[in-house]
CSV table of C-alpha atoms in Angstrom, one decimal:
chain,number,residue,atom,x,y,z
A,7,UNK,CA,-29.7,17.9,76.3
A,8,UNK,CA,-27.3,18.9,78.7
A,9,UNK,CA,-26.3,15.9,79.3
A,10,UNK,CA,-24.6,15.4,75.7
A,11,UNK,CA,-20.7,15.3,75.7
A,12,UNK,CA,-20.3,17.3,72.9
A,13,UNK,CA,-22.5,20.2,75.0
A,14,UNK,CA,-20.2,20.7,77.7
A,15,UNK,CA,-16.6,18.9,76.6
A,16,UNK,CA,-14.8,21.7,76.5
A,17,UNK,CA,-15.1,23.2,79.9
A,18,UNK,CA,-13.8,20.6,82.1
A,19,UNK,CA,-11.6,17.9,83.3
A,20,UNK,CA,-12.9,14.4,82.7
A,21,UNK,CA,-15.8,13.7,85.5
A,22,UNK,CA,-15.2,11.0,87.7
A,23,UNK,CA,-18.6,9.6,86.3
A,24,UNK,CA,-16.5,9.1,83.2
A,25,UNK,CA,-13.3,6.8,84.3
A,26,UNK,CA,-12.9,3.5,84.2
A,27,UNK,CA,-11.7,1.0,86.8
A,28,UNK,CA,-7.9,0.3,86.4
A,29,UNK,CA,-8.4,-3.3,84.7
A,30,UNK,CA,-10.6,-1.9,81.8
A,31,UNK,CA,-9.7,1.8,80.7
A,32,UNK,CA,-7.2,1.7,77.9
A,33,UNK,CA,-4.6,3.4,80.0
A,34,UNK,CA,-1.6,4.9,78.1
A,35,UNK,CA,-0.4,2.0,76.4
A,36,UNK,CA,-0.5,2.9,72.5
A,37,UNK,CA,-2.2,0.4,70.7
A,38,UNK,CA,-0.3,0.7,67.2
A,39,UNK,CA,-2.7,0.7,64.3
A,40,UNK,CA,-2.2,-2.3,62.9
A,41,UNK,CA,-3.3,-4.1,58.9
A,42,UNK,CA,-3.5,-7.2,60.7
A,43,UNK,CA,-7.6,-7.1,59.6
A,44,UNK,CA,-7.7,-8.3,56.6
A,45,UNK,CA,-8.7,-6.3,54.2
A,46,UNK,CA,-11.5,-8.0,51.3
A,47,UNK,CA,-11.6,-6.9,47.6
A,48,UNK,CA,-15.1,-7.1,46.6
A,49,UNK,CA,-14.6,-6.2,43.1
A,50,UNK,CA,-12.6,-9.5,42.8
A,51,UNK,CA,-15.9,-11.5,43.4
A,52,UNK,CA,-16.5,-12.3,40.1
A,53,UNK,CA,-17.3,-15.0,38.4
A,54,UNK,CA,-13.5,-15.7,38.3
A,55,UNK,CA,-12.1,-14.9,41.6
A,56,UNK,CA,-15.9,-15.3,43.4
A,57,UNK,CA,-14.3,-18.4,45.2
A,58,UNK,CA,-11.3,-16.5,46.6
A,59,UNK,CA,-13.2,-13.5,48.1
A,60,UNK,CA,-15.8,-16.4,50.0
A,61,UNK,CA,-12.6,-18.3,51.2
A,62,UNK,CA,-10.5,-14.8,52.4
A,63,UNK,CA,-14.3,-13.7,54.0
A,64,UNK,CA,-14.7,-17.1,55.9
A,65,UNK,CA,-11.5,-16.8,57.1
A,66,UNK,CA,-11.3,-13.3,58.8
A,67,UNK,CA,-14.6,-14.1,59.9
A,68,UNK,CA,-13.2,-17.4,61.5
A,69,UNK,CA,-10.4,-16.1,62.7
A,70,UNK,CA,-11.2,-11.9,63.7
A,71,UNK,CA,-14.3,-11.5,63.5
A,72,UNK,CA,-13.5,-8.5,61.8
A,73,UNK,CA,-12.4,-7.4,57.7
A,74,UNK,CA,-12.4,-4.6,55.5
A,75,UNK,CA,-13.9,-4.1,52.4
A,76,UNK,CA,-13.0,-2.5,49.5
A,77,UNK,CA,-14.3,-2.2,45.9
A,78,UNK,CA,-17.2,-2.6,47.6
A,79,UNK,CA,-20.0,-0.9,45.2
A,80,UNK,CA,-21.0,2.0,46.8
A,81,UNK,CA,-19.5,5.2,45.5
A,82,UNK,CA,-17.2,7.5,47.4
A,83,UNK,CA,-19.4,10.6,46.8
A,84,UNK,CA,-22.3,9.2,48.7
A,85,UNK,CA,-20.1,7.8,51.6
A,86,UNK,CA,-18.3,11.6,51.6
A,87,UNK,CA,-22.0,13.4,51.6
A,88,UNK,CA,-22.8,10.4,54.4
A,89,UNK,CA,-20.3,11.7,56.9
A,90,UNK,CA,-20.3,15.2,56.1
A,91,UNK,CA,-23.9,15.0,57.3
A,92,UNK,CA,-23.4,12.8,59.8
A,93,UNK,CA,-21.1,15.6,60.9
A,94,UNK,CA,-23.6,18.8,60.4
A,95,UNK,CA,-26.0,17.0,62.6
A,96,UNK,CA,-23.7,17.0,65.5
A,97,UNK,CA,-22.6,20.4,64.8
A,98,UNK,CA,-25.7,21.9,65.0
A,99,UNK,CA,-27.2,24.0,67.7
A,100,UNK,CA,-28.9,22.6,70.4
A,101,UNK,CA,-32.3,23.9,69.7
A,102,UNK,CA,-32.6,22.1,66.5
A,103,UNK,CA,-31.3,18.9,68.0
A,104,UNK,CA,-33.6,19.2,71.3
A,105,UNK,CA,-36.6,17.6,69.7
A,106,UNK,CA,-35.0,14.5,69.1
A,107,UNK,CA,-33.1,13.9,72.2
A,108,UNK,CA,-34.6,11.1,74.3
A,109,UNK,CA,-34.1,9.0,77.4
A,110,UNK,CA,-36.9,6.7,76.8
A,111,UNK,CA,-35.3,3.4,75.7
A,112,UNK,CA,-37.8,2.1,73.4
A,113,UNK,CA,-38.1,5.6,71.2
A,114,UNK,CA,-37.4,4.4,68.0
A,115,UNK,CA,-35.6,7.8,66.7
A,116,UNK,CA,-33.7,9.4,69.1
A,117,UNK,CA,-30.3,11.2,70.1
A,118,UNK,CA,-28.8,10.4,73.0
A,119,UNK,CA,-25.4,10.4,75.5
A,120,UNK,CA,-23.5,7.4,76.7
A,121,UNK,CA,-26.1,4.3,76.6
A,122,UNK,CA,-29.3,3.9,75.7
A,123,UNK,CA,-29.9,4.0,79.7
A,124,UNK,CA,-28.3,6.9,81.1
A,125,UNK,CA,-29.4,6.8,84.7
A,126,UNK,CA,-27.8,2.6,84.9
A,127,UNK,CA,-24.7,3.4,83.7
A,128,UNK,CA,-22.2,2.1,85.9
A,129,UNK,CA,-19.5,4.4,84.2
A,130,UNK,CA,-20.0,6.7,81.6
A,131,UNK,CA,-19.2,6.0,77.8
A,132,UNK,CA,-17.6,9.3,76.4
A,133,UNK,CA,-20.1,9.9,73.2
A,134,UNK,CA,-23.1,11.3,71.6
A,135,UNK,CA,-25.8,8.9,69.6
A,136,UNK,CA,-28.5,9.1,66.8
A,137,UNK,CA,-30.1,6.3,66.5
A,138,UNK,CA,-32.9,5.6,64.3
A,139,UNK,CA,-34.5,2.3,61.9
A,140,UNK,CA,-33.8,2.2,57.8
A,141,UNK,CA,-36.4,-0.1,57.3
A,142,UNK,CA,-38.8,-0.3,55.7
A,143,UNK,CA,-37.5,3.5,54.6
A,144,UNK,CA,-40.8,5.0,53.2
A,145,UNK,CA,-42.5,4.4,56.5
A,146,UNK,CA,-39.1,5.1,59.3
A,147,UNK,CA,-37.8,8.4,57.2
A,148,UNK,CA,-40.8,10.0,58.4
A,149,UNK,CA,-39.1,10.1,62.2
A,150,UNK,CA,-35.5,10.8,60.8
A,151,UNK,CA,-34.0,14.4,61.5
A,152,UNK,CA,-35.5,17.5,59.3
A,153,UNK,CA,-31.9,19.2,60.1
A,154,UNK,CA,-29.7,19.0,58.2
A,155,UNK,CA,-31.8,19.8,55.1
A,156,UNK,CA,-30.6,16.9,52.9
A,157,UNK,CA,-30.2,14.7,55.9
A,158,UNK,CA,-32.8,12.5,54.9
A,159,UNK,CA,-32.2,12.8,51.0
A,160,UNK,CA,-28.6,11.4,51.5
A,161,UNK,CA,-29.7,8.9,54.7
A,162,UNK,CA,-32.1,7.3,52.6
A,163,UNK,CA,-29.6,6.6,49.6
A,164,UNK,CA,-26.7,5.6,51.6
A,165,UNK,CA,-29.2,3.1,54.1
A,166,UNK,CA,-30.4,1.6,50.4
A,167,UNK,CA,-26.6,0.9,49.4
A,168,UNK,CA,-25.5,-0.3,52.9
A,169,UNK,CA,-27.9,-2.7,53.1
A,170,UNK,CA,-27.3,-4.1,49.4
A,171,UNK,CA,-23.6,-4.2,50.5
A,172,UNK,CA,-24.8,-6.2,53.5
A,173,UNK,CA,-26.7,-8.4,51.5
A,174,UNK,CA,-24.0,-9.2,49.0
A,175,UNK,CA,-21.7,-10.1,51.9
A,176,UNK,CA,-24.2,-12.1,53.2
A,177,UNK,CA,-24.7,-14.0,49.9
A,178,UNK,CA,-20.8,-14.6,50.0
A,179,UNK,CA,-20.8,-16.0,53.7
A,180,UNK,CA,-23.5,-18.8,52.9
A,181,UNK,CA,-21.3,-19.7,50.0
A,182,UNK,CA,-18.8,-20.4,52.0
A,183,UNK,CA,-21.0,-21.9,55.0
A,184,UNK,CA,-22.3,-24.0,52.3
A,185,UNK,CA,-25.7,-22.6,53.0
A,186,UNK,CA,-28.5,-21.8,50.3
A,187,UNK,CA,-27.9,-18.5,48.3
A,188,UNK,CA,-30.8,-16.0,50.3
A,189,UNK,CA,-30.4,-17.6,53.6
A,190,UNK,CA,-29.5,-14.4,55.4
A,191,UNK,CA,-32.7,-13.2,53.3
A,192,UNK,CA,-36.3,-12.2,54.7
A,193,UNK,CA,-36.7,-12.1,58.0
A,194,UNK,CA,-33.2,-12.7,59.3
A,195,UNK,CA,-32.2,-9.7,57.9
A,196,UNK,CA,-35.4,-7.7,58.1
A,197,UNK,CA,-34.5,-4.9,60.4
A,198,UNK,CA,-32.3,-1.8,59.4
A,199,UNK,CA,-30.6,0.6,61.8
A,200,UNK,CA,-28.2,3.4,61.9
A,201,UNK,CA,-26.1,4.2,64.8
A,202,UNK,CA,-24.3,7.2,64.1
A,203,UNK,CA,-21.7,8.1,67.3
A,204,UNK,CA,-19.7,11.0,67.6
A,205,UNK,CA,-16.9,11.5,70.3
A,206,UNK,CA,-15.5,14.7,71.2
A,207,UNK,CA,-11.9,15.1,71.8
A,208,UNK,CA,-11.4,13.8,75.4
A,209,UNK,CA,-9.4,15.4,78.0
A,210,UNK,CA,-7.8,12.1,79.4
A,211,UNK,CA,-8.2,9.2,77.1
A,212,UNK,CA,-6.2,7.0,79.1
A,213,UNK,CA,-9.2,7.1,81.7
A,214,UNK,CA,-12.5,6.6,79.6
A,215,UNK,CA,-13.7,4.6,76.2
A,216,UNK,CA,-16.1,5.7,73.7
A,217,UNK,CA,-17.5,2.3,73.6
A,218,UNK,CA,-16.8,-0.3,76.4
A,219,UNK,CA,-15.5,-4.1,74.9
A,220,UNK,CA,-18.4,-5.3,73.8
A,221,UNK,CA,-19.7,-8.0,70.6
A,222,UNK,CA,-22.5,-6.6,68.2
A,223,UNK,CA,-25.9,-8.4,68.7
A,224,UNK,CA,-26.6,-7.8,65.1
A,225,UNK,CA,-26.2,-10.2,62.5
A,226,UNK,CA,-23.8,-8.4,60.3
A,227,UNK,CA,-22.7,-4.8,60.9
A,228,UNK,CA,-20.8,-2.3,58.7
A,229,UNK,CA,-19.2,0.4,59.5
A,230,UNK,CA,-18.4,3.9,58.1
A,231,UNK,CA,-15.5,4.4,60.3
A,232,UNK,CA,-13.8,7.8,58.6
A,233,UNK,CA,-10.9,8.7,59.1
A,234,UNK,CA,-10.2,9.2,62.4
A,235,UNK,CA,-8.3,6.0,64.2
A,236,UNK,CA,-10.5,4.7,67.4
A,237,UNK,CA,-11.8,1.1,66.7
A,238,UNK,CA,-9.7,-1.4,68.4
A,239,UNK,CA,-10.7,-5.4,68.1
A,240,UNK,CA,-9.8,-8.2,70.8
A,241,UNK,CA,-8.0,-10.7,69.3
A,242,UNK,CA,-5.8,-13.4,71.0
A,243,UNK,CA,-6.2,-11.8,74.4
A,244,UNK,CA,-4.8,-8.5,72.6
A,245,UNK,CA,-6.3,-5.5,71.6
A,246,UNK,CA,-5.5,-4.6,67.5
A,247,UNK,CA,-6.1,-1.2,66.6
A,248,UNK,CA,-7.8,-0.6,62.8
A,249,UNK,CA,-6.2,1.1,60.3
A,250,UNK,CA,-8.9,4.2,58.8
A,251,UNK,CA,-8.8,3.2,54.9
A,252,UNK,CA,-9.7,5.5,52.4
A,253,UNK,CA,-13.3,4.6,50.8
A,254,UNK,CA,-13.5,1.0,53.1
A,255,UNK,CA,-16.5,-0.3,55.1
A,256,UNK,CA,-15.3,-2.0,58.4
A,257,UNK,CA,-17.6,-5.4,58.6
A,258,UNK,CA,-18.2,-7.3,61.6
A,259,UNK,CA,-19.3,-10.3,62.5
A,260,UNK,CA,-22.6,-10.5,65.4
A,261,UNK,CA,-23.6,-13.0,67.2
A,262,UNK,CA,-26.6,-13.9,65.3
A,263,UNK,CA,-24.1,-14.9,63.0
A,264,UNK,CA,-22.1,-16.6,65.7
A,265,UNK,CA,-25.5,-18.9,66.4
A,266,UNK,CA,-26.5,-19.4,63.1
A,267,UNK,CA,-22.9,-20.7,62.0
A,268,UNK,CA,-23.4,-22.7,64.9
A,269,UNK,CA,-19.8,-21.1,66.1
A,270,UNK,CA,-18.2,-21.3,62.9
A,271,UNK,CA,-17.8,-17.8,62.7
A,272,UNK,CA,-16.8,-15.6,65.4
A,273,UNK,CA,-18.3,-12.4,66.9
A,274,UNK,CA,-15.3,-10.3,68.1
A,275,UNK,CA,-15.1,-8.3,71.1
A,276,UNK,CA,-14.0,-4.6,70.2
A,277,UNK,CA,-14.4,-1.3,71.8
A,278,UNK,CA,-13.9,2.4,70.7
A,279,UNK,CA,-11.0,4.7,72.2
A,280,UNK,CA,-11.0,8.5,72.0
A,281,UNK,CA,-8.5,10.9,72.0
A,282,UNK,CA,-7.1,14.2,73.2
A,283,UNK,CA,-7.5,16.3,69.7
A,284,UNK,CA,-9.9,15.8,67.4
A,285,UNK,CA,-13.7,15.2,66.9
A,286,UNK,CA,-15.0,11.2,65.8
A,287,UNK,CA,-17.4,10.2,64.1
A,288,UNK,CA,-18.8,7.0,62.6
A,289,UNK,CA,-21.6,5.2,61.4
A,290,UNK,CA,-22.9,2.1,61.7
A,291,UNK,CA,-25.1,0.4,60.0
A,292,UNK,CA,-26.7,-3.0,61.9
A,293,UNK,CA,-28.2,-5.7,59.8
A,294,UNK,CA,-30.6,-7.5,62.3
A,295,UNK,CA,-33.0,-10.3,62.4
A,296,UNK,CA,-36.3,-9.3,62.8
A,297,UNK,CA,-37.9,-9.1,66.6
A,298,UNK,CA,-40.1,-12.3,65.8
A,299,UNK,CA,-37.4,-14.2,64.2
A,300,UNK,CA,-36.7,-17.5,64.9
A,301,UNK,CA,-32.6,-17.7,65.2
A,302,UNK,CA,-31.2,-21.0,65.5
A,303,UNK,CA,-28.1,-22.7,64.1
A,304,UNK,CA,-28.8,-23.8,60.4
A,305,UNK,CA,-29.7,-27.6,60.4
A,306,UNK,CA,-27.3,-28.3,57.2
A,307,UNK,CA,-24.2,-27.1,59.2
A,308,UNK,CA,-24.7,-29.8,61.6
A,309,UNK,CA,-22.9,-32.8,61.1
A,310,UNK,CA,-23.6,-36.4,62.0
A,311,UNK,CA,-21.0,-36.1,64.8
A,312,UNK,CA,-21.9,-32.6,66.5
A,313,UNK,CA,-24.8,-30.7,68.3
A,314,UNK,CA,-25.9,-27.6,67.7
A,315,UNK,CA,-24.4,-25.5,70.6
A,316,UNK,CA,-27.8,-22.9,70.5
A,317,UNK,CA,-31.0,-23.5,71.3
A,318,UNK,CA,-33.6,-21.8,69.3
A,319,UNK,CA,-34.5,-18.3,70.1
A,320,UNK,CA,-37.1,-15.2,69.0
A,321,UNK,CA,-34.4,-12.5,68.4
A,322,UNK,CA,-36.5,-10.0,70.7
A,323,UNK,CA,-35.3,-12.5,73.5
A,324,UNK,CA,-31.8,-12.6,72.9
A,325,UNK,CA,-31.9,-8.7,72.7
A,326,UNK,CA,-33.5,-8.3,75.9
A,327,UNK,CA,-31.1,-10.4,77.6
A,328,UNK,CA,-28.3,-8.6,75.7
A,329,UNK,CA,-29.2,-5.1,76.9
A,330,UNK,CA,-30.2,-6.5,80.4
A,331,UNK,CA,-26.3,-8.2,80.7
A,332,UNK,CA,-25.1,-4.7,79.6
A,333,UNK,CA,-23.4,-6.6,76.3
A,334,UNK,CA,-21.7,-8.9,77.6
A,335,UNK,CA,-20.6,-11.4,75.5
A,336,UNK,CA,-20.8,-14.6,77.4
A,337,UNK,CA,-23.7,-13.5,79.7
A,338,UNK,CA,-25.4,-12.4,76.3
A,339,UNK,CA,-25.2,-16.0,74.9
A,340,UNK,CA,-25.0,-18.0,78.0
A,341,UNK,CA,-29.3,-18.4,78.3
A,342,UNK,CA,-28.8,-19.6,74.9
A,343,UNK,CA,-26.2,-22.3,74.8
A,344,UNK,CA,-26.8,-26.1,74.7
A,345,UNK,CA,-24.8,-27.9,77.3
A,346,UNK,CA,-24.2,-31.4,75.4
C-alpha cells in the first residue's frame, strides 16, 4: 500500500525511479489540446443518417485510431455517479483500500501502482489502478469493492451501458467493414474489464507519464475520460492532445481490431501525461476477446489479390506476448504477422 502514488505524492520531489529517459518523457513542450479527433454523433445513426455515422467511424478509425462519441445513449447522471465513485474510491483511507491491493499479476480484482508488475518496471508510471472483470456481472461483482457503498450498485449499471455502447459501435464498424451484423458478437467480445486510473498531481510532469506510449490490446476500448486534459494520441509522428468533452466517451481502436480488419483499421499509439495541479481520473472500459478465442483476420475482407497479414491466434497468446514485450506495439504483433 505504500507504494501507491497517491499515499505519499505530496511529500516529495519526483523519485528518480519515476523519470524518463530524455527521448520519451514529454518534456515541456505543450501539446495544445487539439479537435483534430473526430468527434461521432451517435444519435445521427438512424435509419436516415445510419450510413454517415459508419463512414465518419471507418474513417477516424482508418485514419486515428481514435474518435469521440456523442449522443451516445448512456445518460449523463450515471456517467456523473460513475466518476464521482470512481473518485471516492481513491479518496478513501488506506485501511479500507488495503484488502484489495495486490502485486500478484493474475488476481483478477485488485488495486495497484504503476504496472501490473511493479518490481520489472524499468521506470515508473506515475498512477494508481483498480482493476477488475464486468463479465459475466452476477458472478465478477462478487470481488468488486464493498467501499464506497454504492460502488457496486452504480459499477454494475454503468459496466451494462458501456458494454451496449461497445456493442452498438461494434455493430457500426462491421457495417462499414462489410462484415455480418454480430460479428464482434460472442466470443470476440466476451470479456469485460474496467480499468479505473487515477493520477495525482505530479511535481515535474515534464519528467514522468501516467501511461507510457502504448496501443490497447483490446478489441475496442472506451473511455470515461472527465474532465481533466491528459490523453494524448500519436498521429503522423506527432503527439495530438484530446480535447475533455462534456458527456463524450473517448473510443479506441485495439489491435484485435487491427487483426481482424486485417489492417484496415488502425490501433493508435497514445499515452497519458500528468500535471502539476490537479487530481486525474478516468475509466476505461476494455472490450476483449475471450482467452480461448480464436482471432484472425475475417476471411470476407480478403480479396482475391491480398494475404491476410495475421496468422491465427488464441487471444491468451497474443496477451502473454503483449505483457511480456511491455506493450509494445510492433513487438506485440510481430509473432503474429505473415511475412508474404
Amino acid at each position: 500500500m505504500e507504494k501507491l502514488v497517491s499515499s505519499w505524492f505530496n511529500n516529495k520531489t519526483l523519485p528518480q525511479s519515476y523519470i524518463f529517459p530524455p527521448e520519451t518523457r514529454p518534456g515541456n513542450h505543450i501539446i495544445p489540446r487539439s479537435n483534430a479527433i473526430p468527434v461521432i454523433d451517435l444519435g445521427n445513426a438512424s435509419a436516415h443518417d445510419r450510413t454517415l455515422v459508419v463512414q465518419q467511424i471507418l474513417k477516424a478509425s482508418q485514419e486515428f485510431g481514435f474518435f469521440q462519441v456523442i449522443n451516445h445513449g448512456v445518460s449523463e447522471d450515471l456517467m456523473n455517479d460513475t466518476m464521482n465513485v470512481f473518485k471516492e474510491f481513491f479518496e478513501l483511507p488506506a485501511e479500507d483500500k488495503a484488502d484489495l491491493y495486490s502485486e500478484e499479476f493474475n488476481r483478477p480484482c485488485k488495486l495497484y501502482t504503476s504496472s501490473a508488475n511493479y518490481d520489472g518496471d524499468k521506470v515508473h508510471l506515475w498512477r494508481d489502478s483498480l482493476r477488475h472483470p464486468c463479465h459475466p456481472l452476477e458472478e465478477c461483482i462478487k470481488i468488486w469493492p464493498q467501499k464506497p457503498t454504492r460502488y457496486r450498485e452504480i459499477v454494475a449499471a454503468y459496466s451494462i451501458e458501456a458494454k451496449k455502447l461497445g456493442s452498438r459501435i461494434l455493430d457500426l464498424i462491421s457495417e462499414g467493414l462489410g462484415l455480418d451484423l454480430g460479428y464482434f458478437g460472442d466470443k470476440l467480445s466476451e470479456s469485460v474489464v474496467v480499468s479505473v486510473n487515477h493520477y495525482p498531481p505530479c511535481p515535474d510532469p515534464s519528467l514522468t507519464l501516467g501511461i507510457a506510449k502504448h496501443c490497447d490490446p483490446s478489441l475496442l476500448t472506451i473511455l470515461l475520460q472527465g474532465d481533466v486534459f491528459g490523453l494524448q494520441v500519436l498521429n503522423d509522428g506527432k503527439w495530438i492532445g484530446v480535447e475533455p468533452l462534456h458527456n463524450a466517451f473517448v473510443v479506441n481502436i485495439g489491435h484485435q481490431l487491427e487483426v481482424v480488419s486485417n489492417n484496415r483499421l488502425k490501433g493508435a499509439e497514445h499515452r497519458v501525461v500528468t500535471n502539476s495541479t490537479v487530481a486525474r481520473t478516468t475509466a476505461a472500459i476494455f472490450l476483449n476477446p475471450s482467452q480461448d478465442c480464436i482471432v484472425e483476420p475475417a476471411k470476407s475482407l480478403i480479396r482475391a489479390d491480398e494475404s491476410p497479414a495475421y496468422r491465427a491466434f488464441k487471444f491468451k497468446e497474443f496477451l502473454y506476448n503483449y505483457v511480456t514485450m511491455g506493450g509494445n506495439s510492433e513487438k506485440s504483433l510481430e509473432p503474429f504477422k505473415l511475412h508474404g
